Tab-separated table of C-alpha atoms and ligand atoms in Angstrom:
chain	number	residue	atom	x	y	z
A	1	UNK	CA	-57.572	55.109	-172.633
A	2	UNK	CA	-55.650	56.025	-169.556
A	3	UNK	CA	-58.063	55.399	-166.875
A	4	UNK	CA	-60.745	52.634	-166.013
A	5	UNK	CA	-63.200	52.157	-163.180
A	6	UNK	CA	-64.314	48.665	-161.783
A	7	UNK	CA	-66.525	48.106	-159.093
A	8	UNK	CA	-68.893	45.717	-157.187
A	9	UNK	CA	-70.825	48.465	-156.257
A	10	UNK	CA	-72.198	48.971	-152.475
A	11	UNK	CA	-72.306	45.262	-151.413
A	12	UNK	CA	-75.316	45.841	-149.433
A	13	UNK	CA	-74.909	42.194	-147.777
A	14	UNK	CA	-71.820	42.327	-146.060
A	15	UNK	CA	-72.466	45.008	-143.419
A	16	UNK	CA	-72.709	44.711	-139.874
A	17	UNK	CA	-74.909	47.577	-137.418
A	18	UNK	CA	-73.343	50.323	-136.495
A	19	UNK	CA	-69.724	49.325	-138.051
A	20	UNK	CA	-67.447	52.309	-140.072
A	21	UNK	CA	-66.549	49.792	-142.928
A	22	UNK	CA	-69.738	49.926	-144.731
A	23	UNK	CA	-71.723	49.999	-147.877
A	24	UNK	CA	-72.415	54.096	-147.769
A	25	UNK	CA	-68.930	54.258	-148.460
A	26	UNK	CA	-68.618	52.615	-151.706
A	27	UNK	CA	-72.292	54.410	-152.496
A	28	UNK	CA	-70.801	57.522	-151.604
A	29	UNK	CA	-68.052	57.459	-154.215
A	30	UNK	CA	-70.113	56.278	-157.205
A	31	UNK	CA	-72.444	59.136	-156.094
A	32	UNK	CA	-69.559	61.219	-156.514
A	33	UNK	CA	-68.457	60.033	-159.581
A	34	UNK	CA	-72.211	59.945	-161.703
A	35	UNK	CA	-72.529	63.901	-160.378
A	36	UNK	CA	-69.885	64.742	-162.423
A	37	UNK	CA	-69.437	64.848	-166.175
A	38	UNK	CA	-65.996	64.464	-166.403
A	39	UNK	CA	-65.593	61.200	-163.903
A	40	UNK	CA	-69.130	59.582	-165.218
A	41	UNK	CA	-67.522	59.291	-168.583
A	42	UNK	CA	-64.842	57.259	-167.426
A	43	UNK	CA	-65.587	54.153	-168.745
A	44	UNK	CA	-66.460	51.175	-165.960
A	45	UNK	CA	-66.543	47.644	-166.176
A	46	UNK	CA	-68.523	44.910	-163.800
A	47	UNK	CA	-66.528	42.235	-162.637
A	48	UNK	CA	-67.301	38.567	-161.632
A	49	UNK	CA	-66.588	37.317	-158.658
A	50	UNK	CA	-62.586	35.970	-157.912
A	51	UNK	CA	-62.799	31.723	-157.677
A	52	UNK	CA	-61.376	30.601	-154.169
A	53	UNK	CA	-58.556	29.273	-156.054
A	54	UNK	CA	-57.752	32.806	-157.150
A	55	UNK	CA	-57.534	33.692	-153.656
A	56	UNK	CA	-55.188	30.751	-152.509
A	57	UNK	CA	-52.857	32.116	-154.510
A	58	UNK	CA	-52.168	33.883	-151.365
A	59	UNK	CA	-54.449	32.293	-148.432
A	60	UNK	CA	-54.042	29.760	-147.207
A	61	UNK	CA	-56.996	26.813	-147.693
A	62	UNK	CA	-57.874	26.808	-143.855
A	63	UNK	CA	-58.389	30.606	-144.057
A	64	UNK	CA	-60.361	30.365	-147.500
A	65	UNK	CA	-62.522	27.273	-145.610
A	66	UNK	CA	-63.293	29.533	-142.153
A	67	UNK	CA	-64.539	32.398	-144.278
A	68	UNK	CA	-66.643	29.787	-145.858
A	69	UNK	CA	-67.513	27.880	-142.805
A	70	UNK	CA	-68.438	31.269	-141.275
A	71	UNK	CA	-70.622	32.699	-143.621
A	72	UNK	CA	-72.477	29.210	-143.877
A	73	UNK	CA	-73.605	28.801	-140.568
A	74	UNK	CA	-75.000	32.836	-140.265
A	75	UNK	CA	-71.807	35.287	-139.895
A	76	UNK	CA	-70.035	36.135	-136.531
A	77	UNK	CA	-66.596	37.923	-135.873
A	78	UNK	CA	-62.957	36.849	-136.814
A	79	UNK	CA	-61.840	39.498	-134.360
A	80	UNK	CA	-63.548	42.676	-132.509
A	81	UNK	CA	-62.824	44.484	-135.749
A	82	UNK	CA	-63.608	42.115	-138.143
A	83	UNK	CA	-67.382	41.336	-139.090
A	84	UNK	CA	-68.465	38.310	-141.669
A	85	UNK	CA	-72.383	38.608	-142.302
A	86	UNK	CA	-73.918	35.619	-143.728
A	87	UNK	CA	-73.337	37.742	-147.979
A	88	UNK	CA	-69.505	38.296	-146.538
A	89	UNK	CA	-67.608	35.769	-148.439
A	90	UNK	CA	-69.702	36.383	-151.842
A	91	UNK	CA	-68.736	40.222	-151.054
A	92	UNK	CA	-65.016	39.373	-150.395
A	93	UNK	CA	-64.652	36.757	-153.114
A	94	UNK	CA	-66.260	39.657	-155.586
A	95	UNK	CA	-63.991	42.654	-154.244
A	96	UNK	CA	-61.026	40.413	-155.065
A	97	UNK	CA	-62.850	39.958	-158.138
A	98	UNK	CA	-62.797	43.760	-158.999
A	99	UNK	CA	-58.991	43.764	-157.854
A	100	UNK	CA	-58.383	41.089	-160.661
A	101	UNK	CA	-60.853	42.295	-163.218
A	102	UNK	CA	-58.579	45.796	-163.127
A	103	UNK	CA	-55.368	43.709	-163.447
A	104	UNK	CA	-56.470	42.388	-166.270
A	105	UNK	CA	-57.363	45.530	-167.932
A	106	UNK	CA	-54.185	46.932	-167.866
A	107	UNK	CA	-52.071	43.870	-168.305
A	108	UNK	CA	-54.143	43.621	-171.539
A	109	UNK	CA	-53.484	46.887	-172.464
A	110	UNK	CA	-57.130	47.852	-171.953
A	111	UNK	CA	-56.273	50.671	-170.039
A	112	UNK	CA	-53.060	52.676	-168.604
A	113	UNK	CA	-54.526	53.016	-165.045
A	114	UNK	CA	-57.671	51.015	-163.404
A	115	UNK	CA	-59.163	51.593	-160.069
A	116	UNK	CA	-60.869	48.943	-157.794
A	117	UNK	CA	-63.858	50.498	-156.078
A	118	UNK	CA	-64.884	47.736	-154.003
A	119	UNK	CA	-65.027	46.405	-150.415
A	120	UNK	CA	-64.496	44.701	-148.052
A	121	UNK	CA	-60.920	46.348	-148.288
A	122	UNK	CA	-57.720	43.946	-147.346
A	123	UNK	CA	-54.878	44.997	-146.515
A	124	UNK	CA	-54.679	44.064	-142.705
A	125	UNK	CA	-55.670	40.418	-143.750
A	126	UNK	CA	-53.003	37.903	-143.768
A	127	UNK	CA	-52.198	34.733	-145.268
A	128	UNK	CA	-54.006	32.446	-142.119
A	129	UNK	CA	-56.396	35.363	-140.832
A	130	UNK	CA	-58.895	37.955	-141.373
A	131	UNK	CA	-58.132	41.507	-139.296
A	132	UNK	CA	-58.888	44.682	-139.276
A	133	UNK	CA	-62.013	44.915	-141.496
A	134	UNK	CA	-60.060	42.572	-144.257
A	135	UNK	CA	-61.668	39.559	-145.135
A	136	UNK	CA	-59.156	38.510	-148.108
A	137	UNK	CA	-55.813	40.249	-149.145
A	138	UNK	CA	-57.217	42.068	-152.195
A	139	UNK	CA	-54.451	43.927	-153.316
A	140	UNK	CA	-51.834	40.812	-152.865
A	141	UNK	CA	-53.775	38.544	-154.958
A	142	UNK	CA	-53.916	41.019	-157.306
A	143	UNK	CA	-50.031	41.338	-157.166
A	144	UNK	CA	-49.955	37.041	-157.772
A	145	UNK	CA	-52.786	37.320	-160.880
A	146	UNK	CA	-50.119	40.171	-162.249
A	147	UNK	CA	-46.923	37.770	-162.218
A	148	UNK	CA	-49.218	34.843	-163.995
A	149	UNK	CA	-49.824	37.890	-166.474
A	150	UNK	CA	-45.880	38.391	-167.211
A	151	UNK	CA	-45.791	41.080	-164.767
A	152	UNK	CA	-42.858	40.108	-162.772
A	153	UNK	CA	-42.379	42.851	-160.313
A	154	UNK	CA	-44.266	44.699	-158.434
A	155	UNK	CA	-44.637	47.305	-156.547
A	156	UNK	CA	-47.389	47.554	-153.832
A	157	UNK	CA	-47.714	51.393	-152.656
A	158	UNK	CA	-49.852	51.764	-149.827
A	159	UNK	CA	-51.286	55.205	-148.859
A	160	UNK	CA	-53.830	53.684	-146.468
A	161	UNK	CA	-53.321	55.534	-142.678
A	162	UNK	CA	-53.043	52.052	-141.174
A	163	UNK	CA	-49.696	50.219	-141.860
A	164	UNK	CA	-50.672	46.908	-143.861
A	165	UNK	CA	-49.344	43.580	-141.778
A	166	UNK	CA	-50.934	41.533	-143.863
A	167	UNK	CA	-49.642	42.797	-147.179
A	168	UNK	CA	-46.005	43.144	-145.822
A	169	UNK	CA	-45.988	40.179	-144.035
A	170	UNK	CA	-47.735	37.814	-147.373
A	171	UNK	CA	-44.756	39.615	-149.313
A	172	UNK	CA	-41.376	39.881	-146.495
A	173	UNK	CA	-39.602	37.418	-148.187
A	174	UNK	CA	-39.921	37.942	-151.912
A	175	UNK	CA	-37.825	40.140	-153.757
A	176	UNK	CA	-40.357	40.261	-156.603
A	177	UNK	CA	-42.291	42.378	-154.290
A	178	UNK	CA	-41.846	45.889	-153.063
A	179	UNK	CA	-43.576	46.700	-150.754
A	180	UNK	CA	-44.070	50.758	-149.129
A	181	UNK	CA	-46.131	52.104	-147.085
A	182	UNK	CA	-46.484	55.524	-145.191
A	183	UNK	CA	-48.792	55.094	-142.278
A	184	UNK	CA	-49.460	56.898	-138.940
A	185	UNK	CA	-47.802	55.346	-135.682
A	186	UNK	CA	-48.634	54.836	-133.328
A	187	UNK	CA	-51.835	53.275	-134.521
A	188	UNK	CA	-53.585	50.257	-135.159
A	189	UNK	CA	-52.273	47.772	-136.339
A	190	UNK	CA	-49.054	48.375	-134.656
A	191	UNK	CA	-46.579	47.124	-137.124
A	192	UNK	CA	-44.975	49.383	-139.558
A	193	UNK	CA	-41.815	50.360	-137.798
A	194	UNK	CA	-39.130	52.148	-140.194
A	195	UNK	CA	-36.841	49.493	-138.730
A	196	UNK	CA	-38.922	46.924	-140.736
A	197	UNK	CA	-37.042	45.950	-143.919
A	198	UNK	CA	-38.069	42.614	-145.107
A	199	UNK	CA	-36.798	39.388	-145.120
A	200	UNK	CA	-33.148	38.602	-143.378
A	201	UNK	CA	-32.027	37.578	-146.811
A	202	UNK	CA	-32.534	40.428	-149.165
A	203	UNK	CA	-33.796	43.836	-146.761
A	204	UNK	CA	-35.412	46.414	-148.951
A	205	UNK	CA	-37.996	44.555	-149.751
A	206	UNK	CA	-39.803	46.484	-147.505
A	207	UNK	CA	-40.188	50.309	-146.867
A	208	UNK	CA	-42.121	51.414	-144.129
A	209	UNK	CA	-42.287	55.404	-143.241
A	210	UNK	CA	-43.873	55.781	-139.791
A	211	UNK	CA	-45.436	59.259	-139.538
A	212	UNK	CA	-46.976	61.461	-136.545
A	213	UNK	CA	-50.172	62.578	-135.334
A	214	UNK	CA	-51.099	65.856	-137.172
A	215	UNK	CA	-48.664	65.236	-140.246
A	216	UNK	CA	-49.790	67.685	-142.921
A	217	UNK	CA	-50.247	66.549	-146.546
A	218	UNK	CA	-47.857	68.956	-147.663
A	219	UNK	CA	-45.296	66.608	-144.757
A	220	UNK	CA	-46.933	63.393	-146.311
A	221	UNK	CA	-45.888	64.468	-149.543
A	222	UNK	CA	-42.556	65.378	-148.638
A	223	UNK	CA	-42.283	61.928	-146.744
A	224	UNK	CA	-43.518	60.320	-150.396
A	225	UNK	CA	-40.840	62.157	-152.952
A	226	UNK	CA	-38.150	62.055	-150.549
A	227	UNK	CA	-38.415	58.030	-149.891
A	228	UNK	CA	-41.154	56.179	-151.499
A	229	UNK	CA	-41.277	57.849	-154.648
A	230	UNK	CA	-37.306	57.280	-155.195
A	231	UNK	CA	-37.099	53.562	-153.671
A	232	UNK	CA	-40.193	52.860	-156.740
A	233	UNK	CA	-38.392	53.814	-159.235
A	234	UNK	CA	-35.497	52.227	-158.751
A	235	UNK	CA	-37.016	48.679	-158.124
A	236	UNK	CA	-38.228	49.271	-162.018
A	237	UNK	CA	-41.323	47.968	-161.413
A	238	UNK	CA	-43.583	46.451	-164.224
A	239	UNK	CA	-46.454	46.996	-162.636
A	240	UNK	CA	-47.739	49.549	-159.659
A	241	UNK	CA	-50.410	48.576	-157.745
A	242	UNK	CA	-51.808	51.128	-155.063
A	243	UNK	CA	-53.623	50.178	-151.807
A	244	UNK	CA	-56.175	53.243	-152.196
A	245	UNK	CA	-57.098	53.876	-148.296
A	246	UNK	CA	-58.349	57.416	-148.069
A	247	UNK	CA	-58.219	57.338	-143.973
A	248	UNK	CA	-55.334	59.686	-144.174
A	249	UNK	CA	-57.646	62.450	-144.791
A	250	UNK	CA	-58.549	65.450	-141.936
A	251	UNK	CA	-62.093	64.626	-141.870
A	252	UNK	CA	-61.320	60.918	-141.268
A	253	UNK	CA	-62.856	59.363	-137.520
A	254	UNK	CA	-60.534	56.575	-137.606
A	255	UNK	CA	-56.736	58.297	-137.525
A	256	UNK	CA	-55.222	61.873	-137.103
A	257	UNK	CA	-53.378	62.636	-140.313
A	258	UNK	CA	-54.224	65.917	-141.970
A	259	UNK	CA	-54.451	64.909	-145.955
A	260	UNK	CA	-56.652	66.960	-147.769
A	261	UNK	CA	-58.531	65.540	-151.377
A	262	UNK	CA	-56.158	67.946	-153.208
A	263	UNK	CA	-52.837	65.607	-151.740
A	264	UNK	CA	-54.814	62.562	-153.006
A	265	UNK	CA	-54.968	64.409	-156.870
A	266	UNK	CA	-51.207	65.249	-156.324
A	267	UNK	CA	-50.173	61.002	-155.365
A	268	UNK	CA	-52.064	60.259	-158.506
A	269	UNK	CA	-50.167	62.518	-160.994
A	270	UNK	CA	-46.672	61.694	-159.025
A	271	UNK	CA	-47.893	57.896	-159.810
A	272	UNK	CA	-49.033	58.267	-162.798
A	273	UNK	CA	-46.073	60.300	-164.122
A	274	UNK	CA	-43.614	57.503	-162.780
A	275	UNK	CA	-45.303	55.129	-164.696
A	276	UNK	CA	-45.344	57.052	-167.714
A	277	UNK	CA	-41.749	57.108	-167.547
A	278	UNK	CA	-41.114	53.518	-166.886
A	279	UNK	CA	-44.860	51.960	-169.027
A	280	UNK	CA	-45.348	50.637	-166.173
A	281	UNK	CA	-49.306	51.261	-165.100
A	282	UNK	CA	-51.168	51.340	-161.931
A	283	UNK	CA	-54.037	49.230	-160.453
A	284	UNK	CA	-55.198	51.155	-157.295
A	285	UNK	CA	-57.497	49.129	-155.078
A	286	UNK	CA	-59.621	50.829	-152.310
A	287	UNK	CA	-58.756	50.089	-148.824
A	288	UNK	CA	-60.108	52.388	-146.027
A	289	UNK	CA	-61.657	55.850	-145.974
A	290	UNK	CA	-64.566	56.570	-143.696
A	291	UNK	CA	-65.339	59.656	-143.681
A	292	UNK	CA	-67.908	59.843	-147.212
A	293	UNK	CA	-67.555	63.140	-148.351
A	294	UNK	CA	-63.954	63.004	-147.702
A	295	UNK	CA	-63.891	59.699	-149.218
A	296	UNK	CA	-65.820	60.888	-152.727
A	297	UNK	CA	-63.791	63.988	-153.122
A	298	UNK	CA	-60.500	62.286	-152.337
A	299	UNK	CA	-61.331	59.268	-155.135
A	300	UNK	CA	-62.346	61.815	-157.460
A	301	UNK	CA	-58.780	64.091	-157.013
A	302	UNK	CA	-57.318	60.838	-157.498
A	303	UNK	CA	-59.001	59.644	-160.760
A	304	UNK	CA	-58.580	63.558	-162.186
A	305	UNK	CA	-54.849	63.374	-161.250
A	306	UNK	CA	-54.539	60.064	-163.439
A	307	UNK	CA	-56.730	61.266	-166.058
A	308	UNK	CA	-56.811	65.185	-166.462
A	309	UNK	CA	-59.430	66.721	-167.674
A	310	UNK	CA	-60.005	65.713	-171.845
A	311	UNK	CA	-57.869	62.703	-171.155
A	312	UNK	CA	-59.807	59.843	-170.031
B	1	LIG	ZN1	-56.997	52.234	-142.960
């Protein structure tokens, strides 16, 4: 089969009044996905939730032990951003979860393609803090659970609108790790710059492509084939993992790119045809996207561009 759906579903629990990351978001996509023929017959599995050892396989223990400590004594904030409700660390230690559970689907050969549709998302978290709406690093743990599969490198493409600090920074100095990501700057976080190459040793390890206020998708996706696309296939990844933020999009409150749900379809079947050419497969993991209708139709132009019609 070439594409597979995982997800925690909604996480009701970890929500906070008021906030943007939230559980209509995740609702809003599965909603999306069971009104359609097509994307409801995509198979889905449930996941279990990731063990805290899982997830020091990139935090570090006095991180894993403040989420805990946290959550145990009634929620509060790591930052303005960043909420933990008393069900936050079951929610985060689950979405990681889903982020492994898809690993292992296409590691095992279960599936060409698998896509995370979980929260909270976690690509601004580091290795020592939660930020930005990211309790745990989903998408880096899932990169460490893919090298203890025999996956040795990866690539991490990251289409969120917000650069991901956390992700570059867990992975600066490792050249097992590619990491790119186009992202709109100025804007939060702040990091991203194209300047940013990765650790002093070995640069490239990093690819960051800063992009303006008002870039079209059509500009995006010139950005993409022109540098990402190329610096991807050349690291010869054996394994792609995509941090899925659909923030990017025109609709989107939280950023000023102008991505449509079509230029989500068209990243899927540039992804999936790279791996095709290299057996690779992808593991795309949801990050942002808060705008729901925008947010269903873009996840749904993504799954149909990995998994045409007849396909899945
Ligand atoms: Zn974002």
């Amino acid at each position: 089969m070439s594409v597979l759906l995982v997800s925690t579903g909604p996480e009701p629990e970890h929500a906070a009044a008021g906030h943007p990351e939230r559980p209509d978001r995740v609702a809003a996509i599965l909603e999306r996905i069971g009104a359609e023929a097509d994307l409801a017959a995509i198979p889905r599995i449930d996941p279990g939730a990731a063990e805290e050892a899982a997830v020091e396989l990139v935090h570090t223990p006095a991180h894993v032990a403040a989420v805990r400590a946290m959550a145990a004594r009634g929620g509060g904030w790591f930052d303005g951003d960043t909420y933990c409700a008393p069900g936050s660390r079951e929610a985060a230690l689950r979405s990681v979860g889903a982020a492994l559970a898809a690993v292992d689907a296409v590691c095992e050969g279960r599936s060409e393609h698998a896509f995370s549709i979980s929260r909270p998302p976690g690509h601004h978290a580091t290795a020592a803090r939660a930020m930005g709406f990211c309790i745990f690093n989903n998408v880096a743990i899932a990169a460490r659970q893919a090298q203890h599969r025999g996956r040795g490198r990866i690539a991490i493409v990251d289409i969120d609108v917000h650069h991901g600090n956390g992700t570059e920074a867990i992975f600066w100095d490792d050249p097992s790790v590619l990491y790119t990501s186009l992202h709109e700057r100025p804007l939060y976080p702040g990091t991203g710059a194209s300047a940013d190459r990765g650790g002093d040793g070995a640069p490239g390890l990093t690819l960051n492509v800063p992009l303006p206020s008002g870039t079209t998708g059509e500009g995006w996706l010139s950005s993409f084939d022109g540098a990402v696309l190329p610096a991807v296939a050349a690291f010869h990844p054996d394994l792609v993992l995509v941090s899925a933020g659909y923030d990017a999009h025109s609709a989107d409150p939280l950023a000023t790119l102008e991505l449509s749900s079509d230029t989500y379809g068209a990243i899927a079947r540039r992804l999936r045809d790279l791996c095709a050419g290299s057996g690779a497969g992808s593991v795309w993991v949801l990050e942002g996207g808060y705008d729901l209708d925008a947010l269903g139709e873009s996840v749904a132009a993504t799954l149909r561009g990995l998994a045409p019609p007849g396909q899945a």
